[in-house]
Short mmCIF file of N, CA and C in Angstrom, two decimals:
data_model
loop_
_atom_site.label_atom_id
_atom_site.label_comp_id
_atom_site.label_asym_id
_atom_site.label_seq_id
_atom_site.Cartn_x
_atom_site.Cartn_y
_atom_site.Cartn_z
N MET A 294 0.83 -1.20 0.00
CA MET A 294 0.00 0.00 0.00
C MET A 294 0.87 1.25 0.00
N LYS A 295 1.96 1.21 0.75
CA LYS A 295 2.86 2.36 0.84
C LYS A 295 3.45 2.68 -0.53
N ASN A 296 3.84 1.65 -1.29
CA ASN A 296 4.41 1.87 -2.62
C ASN A 296 3.36 2.43 -3.59
N PHE A 297 2.12 1.96 -3.45
CA PHE A 297 1.03 2.47 -4.29
C PHE A 297 0.83 3.97 -4.06
N LEU A 298 0.74 4.38 -2.81
CA LEU A 298 0.56 5.80 -2.49
C LEU A 298 1.74 6.63 -2.96
N LEU A 299 2.94 6.09 -2.80
CA LEU A 299 4.14 6.79 -3.29
C LEU A 299 4.08 6.95 -4.80
N GLY A 300 3.60 5.94 -5.50
CA GLY A 300 3.44 6.01 -6.96
C GLY A 300 2.43 7.06 -7.38
N VAL A 301 1.31 7.13 -6.67
CA VAL A 301 0.27 8.12 -6.97
C VAL A 301 0.81 9.53 -6.75
N VAL A 302 1.47 9.76 -5.61
CA VAL A 302 2.02 11.08 -5.30
C VAL A 302 3.08 11.46 -6.33
N THR A 303 3.95 10.51 -6.68
CA THR A 303 5.00 10.79 -7.68
C THR A 303 4.38 11.14 -9.02
N THR A 304 3.35 10.41 -9.43
CA THR A 304 2.67 10.70 -10.70
C THR A 304 2.07 12.10 -10.69
N LEU A 305 1.42 12.47 -9.61
CA LEU A 305 0.82 13.81 -9.52
C LEU A 305 1.88 14.90 -9.56
N VAL A 306 2.99 14.70 -8.88
CA VAL A 306 4.08 15.68 -8.88
C VAL A 306 4.67 15.81 -10.29
N VAL A 307 4.90 14.69 -10.97
CA VAL A 307 5.44 14.72 -12.33
C VAL A 307 4.48 15.44 -13.27
N LEU A 308 3.19 15.16 -13.15
CA LEU A 308 2.20 15.86 -13.98
C LEU A 308 2.20 17.36 -13.71
N ALA A 309 2.25 17.75 -12.45
CA ALA A 309 2.25 19.17 -12.10
C ALA A 309 3.50 19.86 -12.63
N VAL A 310 4.64 19.25 -12.43
CA VAL A 310 5.90 19.84 -12.91
C VAL A 310 5.91 19.88 -14.44
N GLY A 311 5.44 18.81 -15.07
CA GLY A 311 5.39 18.78 -16.54
C GLY A 311 4.48 19.87 -17.09
N THR A 312 3.35 20.10 -16.46
CA THR A 312 2.42 21.16 -16.89
C THR A 312 3.07 22.53 -16.73
N LEU A 313 3.73 22.75 -15.61
CA LEU A 313 4.41 24.02 -15.36
C LEU A 313 5.50 24.26 -16.39
N VAL A 314 6.30 23.26 -16.71
CA VAL A 314 7.36 23.39 -17.72
C VAL A 314 6.74 23.69 -19.08
N TYR A 315 5.67 22.98 -19.43
CA TYR A 315 4.95 23.20 -20.69
C TYR A 315 4.52 24.66 -20.81
N LEU A 316 3.96 25.21 -19.75
CA LEU A 316 3.50 26.59 -19.76
C LEU A 316 4.66 27.58 -19.75
N LYS A 317 5.67 27.34 -18.92
CA LYS A 317 6.81 28.26 -18.80
C LYS A 317 7.63 28.33 -20.08
N LEU A 318 7.71 27.24 -20.83
CA LEU A 318 8.48 27.24 -22.08
C LEU A 318 7.69 27.86 -23.24
N GLY A 319 6.46 28.27 -22.98
CA GLY A 319 5.65 28.90 -24.02
C GLY A 319 5.12 27.92 -25.05
N LEU A 320 4.98 26.68 -24.68
CA LEU A 320 4.49 25.68 -25.62
C LEU A 320 2.97 25.71 -25.77
N ALA A 321 2.29 26.34 -24.86
CA ALA A 321 0.83 26.45 -24.95
C ALA A 321 0.47 27.47 -26.04
N GLU A 322 -0.39 27.08 -26.94
CA GLU A 322 -0.82 27.97 -28.02
C GLU A 322 -1.77 29.02 -27.46
N VAL A 323 -1.52 30.29 -27.75
CA VAL A 323 -2.35 31.36 -27.21
C VAL A 323 -3.00 32.22 -28.30
N ARG A 324 -2.71 31.96 -29.56
CA ARG A 324 -3.30 32.76 -30.63
C ARG A 324 -4.80 32.54 -30.69
N ALA A 325 -5.54 33.63 -30.84
CA ALA A 325 -6.99 33.55 -30.87
C ALA A 325 -7.53 33.40 -32.28
N ASP A 326 -6.67 33.41 -33.28
CA ASP A 326 -7.16 33.31 -34.66
C ASP A 326 -6.94 31.93 -35.27
N ILE A 327 -6.63 30.93 -34.45
CA ILE A 327 -6.54 29.55 -34.92
C ILE A 327 -7.41 28.68 -34.02
N ALA A 328 -7.83 27.57 -34.58
CA ALA A 328 -8.70 26.67 -33.81
C ALA A 328 -7.93 26.04 -32.65
N PRO A 329 -8.53 26.03 -31.47
CA PRO A 329 -7.88 25.40 -30.32
C PRO A 329 -8.04 23.88 -30.37
N ALA A 330 -7.27 23.22 -29.55
CA ALA A 330 -7.40 21.77 -29.43
C ALA A 330 -8.77 21.44 -28.82
N GLN A 331 -9.30 20.29 -29.14
CA GLN A 331 -10.61 19.89 -28.64
C GLN A 331 -10.63 19.84 -27.11
N TRP A 332 -9.55 19.35 -26.50
CA TRP A 332 -9.50 19.27 -25.04
C TRP A 332 -9.57 20.66 -24.41
N GLU A 333 -8.93 21.64 -25.07
CA GLU A 333 -8.94 23.00 -24.56
C GLU A 333 -10.35 23.60 -24.65
N THR A 334 -11.01 23.39 -25.77
CA THR A 334 -12.37 23.87 -25.94
C THR A 334 -13.29 23.27 -24.88
N SER A 335 -13.20 21.99 -24.70
CA SER A 335 -14.06 21.30 -23.74
C SER A 335 -13.77 21.77 -22.31
N LEU A 336 -12.51 21.89 -21.98
CA LEU A 336 -12.12 22.29 -20.63
C LEU A 336 -12.59 23.71 -20.31
N LEU A 337 -12.34 24.65 -21.22
CA LEU A 337 -12.72 26.03 -20.97
C LEU A 337 -14.24 26.19 -20.95
N SER A 338 -14.92 25.56 -21.90
CA SER A 338 -16.38 25.66 -21.94
C SER A 338 -17.01 25.11 -20.66
N THR A 339 -16.52 23.98 -20.22
CA THR A 339 -17.03 23.39 -18.98
C THR A 339 -16.78 24.31 -17.79
N ALA A 340 -15.58 24.88 -17.73
CA ALA A 340 -15.23 25.77 -16.61
C ALA A 340 -16.10 27.03 -16.60
N VAL A 341 -16.31 27.64 -17.77
CA VAL A 341 -17.13 28.85 -17.85
C VAL A 341 -18.56 28.56 -17.44
N HIS A 342 -19.16 27.51 -18.00
CA HIS A 342 -20.55 27.19 -17.68
C HIS A 342 -20.72 26.86 -16.20
N ALA A 343 -19.79 26.11 -15.65
CA ALA A 343 -19.88 25.76 -14.22
C ALA A 343 -19.74 27.00 -13.35
N SER A 344 -18.84 27.89 -13.70
CA SER A 344 -18.64 29.11 -12.91
C SER A 344 -19.87 30.01 -12.97
N VAL A 345 -20.44 30.18 -14.16
CA VAL A 345 -21.64 31.02 -14.30
C VAL A 345 -22.79 30.43 -13.49
N ARG A 346 -22.98 29.10 -13.58
CA ARG A 346 -24.05 28.47 -12.80
C ARG A 346 -23.85 28.68 -11.30
N ARG A 347 -22.59 28.63 -10.85
CA ARG A 347 -22.29 28.77 -9.43
C ARG A 347 -22.42 30.22 -8.97
N GLU A 348 -21.99 31.17 -9.79
CA GLU A 348 -21.92 32.58 -9.39
C GLU A 348 -23.22 33.35 -9.58
N ALA A 349 -23.97 33.03 -10.64
CA ALA A 349 -25.16 33.81 -10.98
C ALA A 349 -26.33 33.38 -10.12
N PRO A 350 -26.81 34.26 -9.24
CA PRO A 350 -27.97 33.87 -8.43
C PRO A 350 -29.20 33.74 -9.32
N GLU A 351 -29.94 32.67 -9.13
CA GLU A 351 -31.14 32.47 -9.95
C GLU A 351 -32.25 33.34 -9.39
N MET A 352 -32.66 34.30 -10.15
CA MET A 352 -33.69 35.24 -9.73
C MET A 352 -34.56 35.60 -10.92
N ARG A 353 -35.71 36.10 -10.61
CA ARG A 353 -36.67 36.52 -11.64
C ARG A 353 -36.24 37.87 -12.20
N ASN A 354 -36.37 38.02 -13.50
CA ASN A 354 -36.06 39.28 -14.15
C ASN A 354 -37.09 40.33 -13.72
N PRO A 355 -36.64 41.46 -13.15
CA PRO A 355 -37.59 42.49 -12.74
C PRO A 355 -38.21 43.24 -13.93
N VAL A 356 -37.65 43.05 -15.12
CA VAL A 356 -38.19 43.69 -16.32
C VAL A 356 -39.16 42.72 -16.99
N GLU A 357 -40.41 43.08 -17.02
CA GLU A 357 -41.43 42.23 -17.63
C GLU A 357 -41.21 42.15 -19.15
N PRO A 358 -41.43 40.99 -19.75
CA PRO A 358 -41.19 40.84 -21.19
C PRO A 358 -42.35 41.36 -22.05
N THR A 359 -42.72 42.60 -21.82
CA THR A 359 -43.77 43.22 -22.64
C THR A 359 -43.17 43.57 -24.00
N ASP A 360 -44.04 43.79 -24.99
CA ASP A 360 -43.55 44.19 -26.31
C ASP A 360 -42.66 45.43 -26.20
N GLN A 361 -43.10 46.39 -25.43
CA GLN A 361 -42.35 47.64 -25.28
C GLN A 361 -40.95 47.38 -24.71
N ASN A 362 -40.85 46.55 -23.68
CA ASN A 362 -39.55 46.25 -23.09
C ASN A 362 -38.68 45.41 -24.02
N LEU A 363 -39.29 44.49 -24.75
CA LEU A 363 -38.52 43.68 -25.70
C LEU A 363 -37.99 44.53 -26.86
N ILE A 364 -38.79 45.49 -27.29
CA ILE A 364 -38.33 46.41 -28.34
C ILE A 364 -37.16 47.25 -27.81
N ALA A 365 -37.29 47.76 -26.59
CA ALA A 365 -36.20 48.55 -25.99
C ALA A 365 -34.95 47.69 -25.85
N GLY A 366 -35.12 46.46 -25.37
CA GLY A 366 -33.98 45.55 -25.23
C GLY A 366 -33.36 45.21 -26.57
N GLY A 367 -34.21 45.03 -27.58
CA GLY A 367 -33.72 44.74 -28.92
C GLY A 367 -32.92 45.89 -29.50
N LYS A 368 -33.39 47.10 -29.29
CA LYS A 368 -32.65 48.27 -29.79
C LYS A 368 -31.30 48.40 -29.10
N MET A 369 -31.28 48.14 -27.79
CA MET A 369 -30.00 48.19 -27.07
C MET A 369 -29.08 47.07 -27.55
N TYR A 370 -29.62 45.87 -27.73
CA TYR A 370 -28.83 44.74 -28.22
C TYR A 370 -28.23 45.08 -29.59
N LEU A 371 -29.06 45.57 -30.50
CA LEU A 371 -28.59 45.89 -31.85
C LEU A 371 -27.50 46.96 -31.82
N GLY A 372 -27.63 47.94 -30.91
CA GLY A 372 -26.65 49.01 -30.83
C GLY A 372 -25.37 48.65 -30.09
N GLU A 373 -25.45 47.72 -29.15
CA GLU A 373 -24.29 47.45 -28.30
C GLU A 373 -23.75 46.02 -28.37
N CYS A 374 -24.58 45.07 -28.73
CA CYS A 374 -24.17 43.66 -28.68
C CYS A 374 -24.07 43.01 -30.06
N GLY A 375 -24.91 43.47 -30.98
CA GLY A 375 -25.03 42.83 -32.29
C GLY A 375 -23.75 42.84 -33.11
N GLY A 376 -22.88 43.82 -32.89
CA GLY A 376 -21.64 43.88 -33.65
C GLY A 376 -20.77 42.65 -33.45
N CYS A 377 -20.80 42.07 -32.27
CA CYS A 377 -20.04 40.85 -32.00
C CYS A 377 -20.91 39.60 -32.06
N HIS A 378 -22.10 39.68 -31.48
CA HIS A 378 -22.95 38.50 -31.33
C HIS A 378 -23.90 38.28 -32.50
N GLY A 379 -23.87 39.17 -33.50
CA GLY A 379 -24.70 39.01 -34.67
C GLY A 379 -26.07 39.65 -34.51
N THR A 380 -26.63 40.04 -35.62
CA THR A 380 -27.98 40.62 -35.62
C THR A 380 -28.90 39.65 -36.34
N PRO A 381 -30.17 39.65 -36.00
CA PRO A 381 -31.10 38.72 -36.65
C PRO A 381 -31.01 38.84 -38.17
N GLY A 382 -30.82 37.71 -38.83
CA GLY A 382 -30.70 37.69 -40.28
C GLY A 382 -29.32 38.00 -40.80
N LYS A 383 -28.40 38.42 -39.93
CA LYS A 383 -27.05 38.77 -40.38
C LYS A 383 -26.05 38.48 -39.26
N PRO A 384 -25.63 37.22 -39.11
CA PRO A 384 -24.67 36.91 -38.05
C PRO A 384 -23.31 37.54 -38.32
N GLU A 385 -22.58 37.81 -37.27
CA GLU A 385 -21.22 38.36 -37.37
C GLU A 385 -20.32 37.29 -37.98
N GLU A 386 -19.53 37.66 -38.98
CA GLU A 386 -18.72 36.67 -39.69
C GLU A 386 -17.50 36.18 -38.91
N SER A 387 -17.00 36.96 -37.96
CA SER A 387 -15.78 36.54 -37.25
C SER A 387 -16.08 35.72 -36.01
N GLY A 388 -17.33 35.44 -35.74
CA GLY A 388 -17.73 34.76 -34.52
C GLY A 388 -17.05 33.43 -34.28
N ASP A 389 -16.84 32.64 -35.34
CA ASP A 389 -16.24 31.33 -35.13
C ASP A 389 -14.76 31.29 -35.46
N SER A 390 -14.17 32.42 -35.83
CA SER A 390 -12.75 32.44 -36.15
C SER A 390 -11.90 32.86 -34.96
N LEU A 391 -12.53 33.15 -33.85
CA LEU A 391 -11.81 33.55 -32.64
C LEU A 391 -12.04 32.51 -31.56
N TYR A 392 -11.13 32.49 -30.59
CA TYR A 392 -11.31 31.57 -29.48
C TYR A 392 -11.26 32.33 -28.19
N PRO A 393 -12.17 32.12 -27.30
CA PRO A 393 -13.33 31.27 -27.53
C PRO A 393 -14.26 31.89 -28.55
N PRO A 394 -14.99 31.07 -29.29
CA PRO A 394 -15.89 31.61 -30.32
C PRO A 394 -16.93 32.54 -29.70
N ILE A 395 -17.28 33.57 -30.44
CA ILE A 395 -18.30 34.51 -29.98
C ILE A 395 -19.67 33.87 -30.22
N PRO A 396 -20.48 33.69 -29.18
CA PRO A 396 -21.80 33.10 -29.40
C PRO A 396 -22.64 33.95 -30.35
N GLN A 397 -23.13 33.34 -31.40
CA GLN A 397 -23.99 34.01 -32.36
C GLN A 397 -25.44 33.83 -31.91
N LEU A 398 -25.88 34.73 -31.07
CA LEU A 398 -27.16 34.59 -30.38
C LEU A 398 -28.39 34.51 -31.29
N PRO A 399 -28.46 35.27 -32.40
CA PRO A 399 -29.66 35.15 -33.24
C PRO A 399 -29.83 33.77 -33.85
N THR A 400 -28.73 33.08 -34.15
CA THR A 400 -28.85 31.77 -34.80
C THR A 400 -28.81 30.61 -33.81
N MET A 401 -28.04 30.74 -32.74
CA MET A 401 -27.92 29.61 -31.82
C MET A 401 -28.63 29.81 -30.50
N GLY A 402 -29.08 31.01 -30.20
CA GLY A 402 -29.75 31.27 -28.93
C GLY A 402 -28.77 31.11 -27.77
N THR A 403 -29.29 30.84 -26.59
CA THR A 403 -28.45 30.65 -25.42
C THR A 403 -29.05 29.59 -24.52
N GLU A 404 -28.18 28.82 -23.89
CA GLU A 404 -28.65 27.82 -22.93
C GLU A 404 -28.69 28.39 -21.52
N TYR A 405 -28.18 29.60 -21.35
CA TYR A 405 -28.18 30.23 -20.04
C TYR A 405 -29.59 30.73 -19.69
N THR A 406 -29.86 30.81 -18.40
CA THR A 406 -31.12 31.39 -17.95
C THR A 406 -31.04 32.90 -18.10
N GLU A 407 -32.16 33.56 -17.94
CA GLU A 407 -32.18 35.03 -18.03
C GLU A 407 -31.26 35.65 -16.96
N ALA A 408 -31.29 35.10 -15.75
CA ALA A 408 -30.45 35.62 -14.68
C ALA A 408 -28.97 35.40 -15.00
N GLN A 409 -28.64 34.29 -15.65
CA GLN A 409 -27.25 34.04 -16.03
C GLN A 409 -26.82 34.97 -17.16
N VAL A 410 -27.71 35.24 -18.11
CA VAL A 410 -27.40 36.20 -19.18
C VAL A 410 -27.12 37.57 -18.57
N PHE A 411 -27.96 37.99 -17.63
CA PHE A 411 -27.76 39.25 -16.93
C PHE A 411 -26.40 39.26 -16.24
N TRP A 412 -26.07 38.19 -15.52
CA TRP A 412 -24.82 38.10 -14.77
C TRP A 412 -23.62 38.20 -15.71
N ILE A 413 -23.68 37.49 -16.84
CA ILE A 413 -22.58 37.53 -17.81
C ILE A 413 -22.44 38.93 -18.39
N ALA A 414 -23.57 39.56 -18.75
CA ALA A 414 -23.51 40.92 -19.30
C ALA A 414 -22.94 41.90 -18.26
N LYS A 415 -23.30 41.70 -17.02
CA LYS A 415 -22.83 42.62 -15.97
C LYS A 415 -21.36 42.42 -15.63
N HIS A 416 -20.94 41.16 -15.50
CA HIS A 416 -19.58 40.86 -15.02
C HIS A 416 -18.59 40.47 -16.10
N GLY A 417 -19.07 40.08 -17.28
CA GLY A 417 -18.18 39.67 -18.36
C GLY A 417 -17.62 38.27 -18.13
N ILE A 418 -16.80 37.83 -19.08
CA ILE A 418 -16.11 36.54 -18.99
C ILE A 418 -14.64 36.82 -19.25
N ARG A 419 -13.83 36.57 -18.26
CA ARG A 419 -12.40 36.82 -18.33
C ARG A 419 -11.76 36.09 -19.52
N ARG A 420 -10.89 36.78 -20.21
CA ARG A 420 -10.12 36.27 -21.35
C ARG A 420 -10.99 35.76 -22.50
N ALA A 421 -12.19 36.28 -22.60
CA ALA A 421 -13.07 35.86 -23.68
C ALA A 421 -13.49 37.03 -24.55
N GLY A 422 -13.08 38.23 -24.22
CA GLY A 422 -13.50 39.40 -24.96
C GLY A 422 -14.85 39.94 -24.52
N MET A 423 -15.52 39.22 -23.62
CA MET A 423 -16.82 39.67 -23.10
C MET A 423 -16.53 40.52 -21.87
N PHE A 424 -16.60 41.84 -22.07
CA PHE A 424 -16.23 42.75 -20.98
C PHE A 424 -17.38 42.96 -20.01
N ALA A 425 -17.06 43.52 -18.87
CA ALA A 425 -18.04 43.75 -17.80
C ALA A 425 -18.83 45.02 -18.09
N ASN A 426 -20.02 44.86 -18.64
CA ASN A 426 -20.89 46.00 -18.96
C ASN A 426 -21.43 46.68 -17.72
N GLY A 427 -21.40 45.99 -16.59
CA GLY A 427 -21.91 46.57 -15.35
C GLY A 427 -21.15 47.79 -14.88
N LYS A 428 -19.97 48.01 -15.43
CA LYS A 428 -19.20 49.21 -15.09
C LYS A 428 -19.82 50.46 -15.71
N TRP A 429 -20.57 50.28 -16.79
CA TRP A 429 -21.14 51.42 -17.51
C TRP A 429 -22.66 51.42 -17.56
N ASP A 430 -23.26 50.24 -17.59
CA ASP A 430 -24.70 50.14 -17.78
C ASP A 430 -25.41 49.80 -16.48
N SER A 431 -26.62 50.31 -16.34
CA SER A 431 -27.42 50.05 -15.14
C SER A 431 -27.95 48.61 -15.16
N ASP A 432 -28.30 48.12 -13.98
CA ASP A 432 -28.91 46.79 -13.90
C ASP A 432 -30.20 46.75 -14.70
N GLN A 433 -30.98 47.81 -14.66
CA GLN A 433 -32.24 47.89 -15.41
C GLN A 433 -31.98 47.66 -16.90
N LYS A 434 -30.97 48.33 -17.43
CA LYS A 434 -30.65 48.19 -18.85
C LYS A 434 -30.20 46.76 -19.16
N LEU A 435 -29.36 46.20 -18.30
CA LEU A 435 -28.86 44.84 -18.55
C LEU A 435 -29.98 43.80 -18.44
N TRP A 436 -30.91 43.99 -17.51
CA TRP A 436 -32.05 43.08 -17.41
C TRP A 436 -32.92 43.19 -18.67
N THR A 437 -33.08 44.40 -19.20
CA THR A 437 -33.89 44.61 -20.40
C THR A 437 -33.25 43.88 -21.59
N ILE A 438 -31.94 43.98 -21.71
CA ILE A 438 -31.23 43.28 -22.79
C ILE A 438 -31.33 41.77 -22.57
N ALA A 439 -31.20 41.32 -21.33
CA ALA A 439 -31.29 39.88 -21.03
C ALA A 439 -32.66 39.33 -21.42
N ALA A 440 -33.71 40.10 -21.17
CA ALA A 440 -35.07 39.67 -21.55
C ALA A 440 -35.16 39.48 -23.06
N PHE A 441 -34.58 40.41 -23.80
CA PHE A 441 -34.58 40.30 -25.26
C PHE A 441 -33.77 39.09 -25.72
N ILE A 442 -32.54 38.96 -25.21
CA ILE A 442 -31.67 37.86 -25.64
C ILE A 442 -32.32 36.50 -25.40
N LYS A 443 -32.92 36.33 -24.25
CA LYS A 443 -33.53 35.04 -23.92
C LYS A 443 -34.70 34.71 -24.84
N ARG A 444 -35.37 35.72 -25.37
CA ARG A 444 -36.54 35.51 -26.22
C ARG A 444 -36.26 35.80 -27.70
N MET A 445 -35.03 36.06 -28.03
CA MET A 445 -34.65 36.50 -29.37
C MET A 445 -35.16 35.58 -30.48
N GLN A 446 -35.21 34.30 -30.24
CA GLN A 446 -35.63 33.37 -31.28
C GLN A 446 -37.13 33.13 -31.32
N SER A 447 -37.87 33.76 -30.42
CA SER A 447 -39.33 33.57 -30.41
C SER A 447 -40.04 34.88 -30.10
N LEU A 448 -39.63 35.94 -30.76
CA LEU A 448 -40.21 37.26 -30.50
C LEU A 448 -41.61 37.37 -31.10
N PRO A 449 -42.48 38.12 -30.43
CA PRO A 449 -43.80 38.39 -31.01
C PRO A 449 -43.65 39.17 -32.33
N PRO A 450 -44.58 38.99 -33.26
CA PRO A 450 -44.49 39.69 -34.56
C PRO A 450 -44.34 41.21 -34.43
N ALA A 451 -45.04 41.82 -33.49
CA ALA A 451 -44.96 43.28 -33.34
C ALA A 451 -43.55 43.71 -32.95
N VAL A 452 -42.87 42.92 -32.15
CA VAL A 452 -41.50 43.24 -31.74
C VAL A 452 -40.55 43.08 -32.92
N LYS A 453 -40.70 41.98 -33.65
CA LYS A 453 -39.87 41.75 -34.84
C LYS A 453 -40.01 42.90 -35.82
N GLU A 454 -41.26 43.31 -36.05
CA GLU A 454 -41.52 44.39 -37.01
C GLU A 454 -40.90 45.70 -36.54
N ALA A 455 -41.01 46.00 -35.26
CA ALA A 455 -40.48 47.26 -34.72
C ALA A 455 -38.95 47.30 -34.80
N LEU A 456 -38.32 46.14 -34.82
CA LEU A 456 -36.85 46.09 -34.85
C LEU A 456 -36.27 45.97 -36.25
N GLN A 457 -37.13 45.86 -37.25
CA GLN A 457 -36.66 45.79 -38.63
C GLN A 457 -36.03 47.13 -39.02
N PRO A 458 -34.94 47.10 -39.78
CA PRO A 458 -34.35 48.37 -40.23
C PRO A 458 -35.35 49.14 -41.09
N ALA A 459 -35.28 50.44 -40.99
CA ALA A 459 -36.19 51.29 -41.77
C ALA A 459 -35.92 51.07 -43.25
N LYS A 460 -36.99 50.89 -44.00
CA LYS A 460 -36.86 50.68 -45.44
C LYS A 460 -36.69 52.03 -46.10
N PRO A 461 -35.74 52.11 -47.04
CA PRO A 461 -35.56 53.40 -47.74
C PRO A 461 -36.81 53.74 -48.54
N GLU A 462 -37.13 55.01 -48.53
CA GLU A 462 -38.31 55.47 -49.26
C GLU A 462 -38.03 55.36 -50.75
N SER A 463 -39.01 54.83 -51.49
CA SER A 463 -38.84 54.73 -52.93
C SER A 463 -39.20 56.07 -53.55
N LYS A 464 -38.41 56.47 -54.52
CA LYS A 464 -38.66 57.74 -55.19
C LYS A 464 -39.58 57.49 -56.38
N ASP A 465 -40.55 58.34 -56.51
CA ASP A 465 -41.49 58.21 -57.60
C ASP A 465 -40.81 58.67 -58.89
N ALA A 466 -40.66 57.77 -59.83
CA ALA A 466 -39.96 58.07 -61.08
C ALA A 466 -40.76 59.00 -62.00
N SER A 467 -42.06 59.16 -61.75
CA SER A 467 -42.87 59.99 -62.64
C SER A 467 -42.75 61.47 -62.33
N LYS A 468 -42.11 61.84 -61.25
CA LYS A 468 -42.00 63.26 -60.89
C LYS A 468 -40.88 63.94 -61.61
#
């Protein structure tokens, strides 16, 4: 039994030292414009989701999902979030060329709850390019955007229509 425990401890020490040497020698790939290894994607994704689930208190959104609030949230999303996360009908082209990939919310939606979306928008995700909007935006604004994001793929027709870009006026050729 003593030799077994010594073997386990030795293995753990060798793994720890090997990992440290790997990192210190700069062998870990850090470029964000190339695809990461599958193990890295899985590890980081698991860590982010677990941390958000642990940190974000599950609470009800104080902003009711009325058409008016969803339109307001949609306008804020389009002005502040759509450049990275894509706009309905026009996803951002660089979303999958960076690591971690930028979630394209109009096409893939989100598996996070509304409270988790709010928490992510407020606090950001370290080393992911998702900055902490809570430094500049009020909780009310972030909850309004969270309500829109969570319902983005099933918006009422009136909300969809209100968020459509203005159509250019056609000029009458007979004048």
